[in-house]
Amino acid sequence: MSIISKYWPFVLLVASNVFMTFAWYGNLKYKNNSTPLFFIILLSWGIAFFEYCLMIPANRIASKNFDTAQLKIIQEAITLVVFGFFSVFFLKESFKMNYILSFICILGAVFFAFKKF
């Protein structure tokens, strides 16, 4: 297995999570805007389309090496990392200690998902 095929699903998962985070939460930066909600929903669907174009191939490629539960746990961990950066750098929100501790617990879940008992 080449290094590209080994890490390619993770690159796709990160990119897909960037799209999905913007689709779900990007509009919150402009919540005082008078743009109709229907337009925001359509825009979010348009952004989410690209998320699916990356997520589906990532899952299909990664499923050769990971089971479904492991894929979901990996995806959730990536989602939280992407969201952490998004909330701090795009939404300009503070990142509190309880968030850090929560993320550490989720990384623990990733550890246990791959631990052989």
mmCIF file of N, CA, C and O in Angstrom, residues 62-74 113-114 116:
data_model
loop_
_atom_site.group_PDB
_atom_site.id
_atom_site.type_symbol
_atom_site.label_atom_id
_atom_site.label_comp_id
_atom_site.label_asym_id
_atom_site.label_seq_id
_atom_site.Cartn_x
_atom_site.Cartn_y
_atom_site.Cartn_z
ATOM 1 N N ALA A 62 -11.559 3.960 2.548
ATOM 2 C CA ALA A 62 -11.138 3.609 3.907
ATOM 3 C C ALA A 62 -11.770 2.310 4.388
ATOM 4 O O ALA A 62 -11.201 1.626 5.243
ATOM 5 N N SER A 63 -12.928 1.949 3.841
ATOM 6 C CA SER A 63 -13.602 0.730 4.294
ATOM 7 C C SER A 63 -12.810 -0.534 3.959
ATOM 8 O O SER A 63 -13.110 -1.603 4.479
ATOM 9 N N LYS A 64 -11.808 -0.399 3.129
ATOM 10 C CA LYS A 64 -10.938 -1.542 2.826
ATOM 11 C C LYS A 64 -10.028 -1.869 4.003
ATOM 12 O O LYS A 64 -9.538 -2.984 4.109
ATOM 13 N N ASN A 65 -9.786 -0.886 4.878
ATOM 14 C CA ASN A 65 -8.863 -1.066 5.999
ATOM 15 C C ASN A 65 -9.508 -0.913 7.375
ATOM 16 O O ASN A 65 -8.893 -1.283 8.370
ATOM 17 N N PHE A 66 -10.706 -0.324 7.433
ATOM 18 C CA PHE A 66 -11.359 -0.051 8.709
ATOM 19 C C PHE A 66 -12.791 -0.557 8.653
ATOM 20 O O PHE A 66 -13.419 -0.545 7.599
ATOM 21 N N ASP A 67 -13.322 -0.950 9.824
ATOM 22 C CA ASP A 67 -14.734 -1.308 9.838
ATOM 23 C C ASP A 67 -15.564 -0.028 10.006
ATOM 24 O O ASP A 67 -15.041 1.053 10.230
ATOM 25 N N THR A 68 -16.868 -0.177 9.886
ATOM 26 C CA THR A 68 -17.754 0.991 9.861
ATOM 27 C C THR A 68 -17.695 1.807 11.147
ATOM 28 O O THR A 68 -17.683 3.041 11.105
ATOM 29 N N ALA A 69 -17.656 1.142 12.284
ATOM 30 C CA ALA A 69 -17.584 1.877 13.559
ATOM 31 C C ALA A 69 -16.290 2.672 13.650
ATOM 32 O O ALA A 69 -16.285 3.821 14.097
ATOM 33 N N GLN A 70 -15.188 2.087 13.213
ATOM 34 C CA GLN A 70 -13.914 2.813 13.226
ATOM 35 C C GLN A 70 -13.975 4.016 12.296
ATOM 36 O O GLN A 70 -13.504 5.097 12.650
ATOM 37 N N LEU A 71 -14.575 3.843 11.124
ATOM 38 C CA LEU A 71 -14.716 4.968 10.193
ATOM 39 C C LEU A 71 -15.506 6.113 10.819
ATOM 40 O O LEU A 71 -15.136 7.278 10.685
ATOM 41 N N LYS A 72 -16.588 5.771 11.496
ATOM 42 C CA LYS A 72 -17.425 6.809 12.107
ATOM 43 C C LYS A 72 -16.674 7.543 13.213
ATOM 44 O O LYS A 72 -16.755 8.769 13.324
ATOM 45 N N ILE A 73 -15.934 6.809 14.013
ATOM 46 C CA ILE A 73 -15.178 7.436 15.100
ATOM 47 C C ILE A 73 -14.078 8.328 14.543
ATOM 48 O O ILE A 73 -13.862 9.445 15.030
ATOM 49 N N ILE A 74 -13.388 7.867 13.506
ATOM 50 C CA ILE A 74 -12.374 8.701 12.847
ATOM 51 C C ILE A 74 -13.022 9.975 12.319
ATOM 52 O O ILE A 74 -12.514 11.079 12.516
ATOM 53 N N ALA A 113 -11.289 2.564 20.040
ATOM 54 C CA ALA A 113 -11.868 1.978 18.841
ATOM 55 C C ALA A 113 -10.856 1.104 18.101
ATOM 56 O O ALA A 113 -11.227 0.148 17.422
ATOM 57 N N PHE A 114 -9.576 1.430 18.255
ATOM 58 C CA PHE A 114 -8.540 0.690 17.548
ATOM 59 C C PHE A 114 -7.742 -0.245 18.447
ATOM 60 O O PHE A 114 -6.879 -0.955 17.995
ATOM 61 N N LYS A 116 -6.968 -3.453 20.509
ATOM 62 C CA LYS A 116 -7.332 -4.875 20.409
ATOM 63 C C LYS A 116 -7.459 -5.439 21.814
ATOM 64 O O LYS A 116 -6.550 -5.362 22.617
#
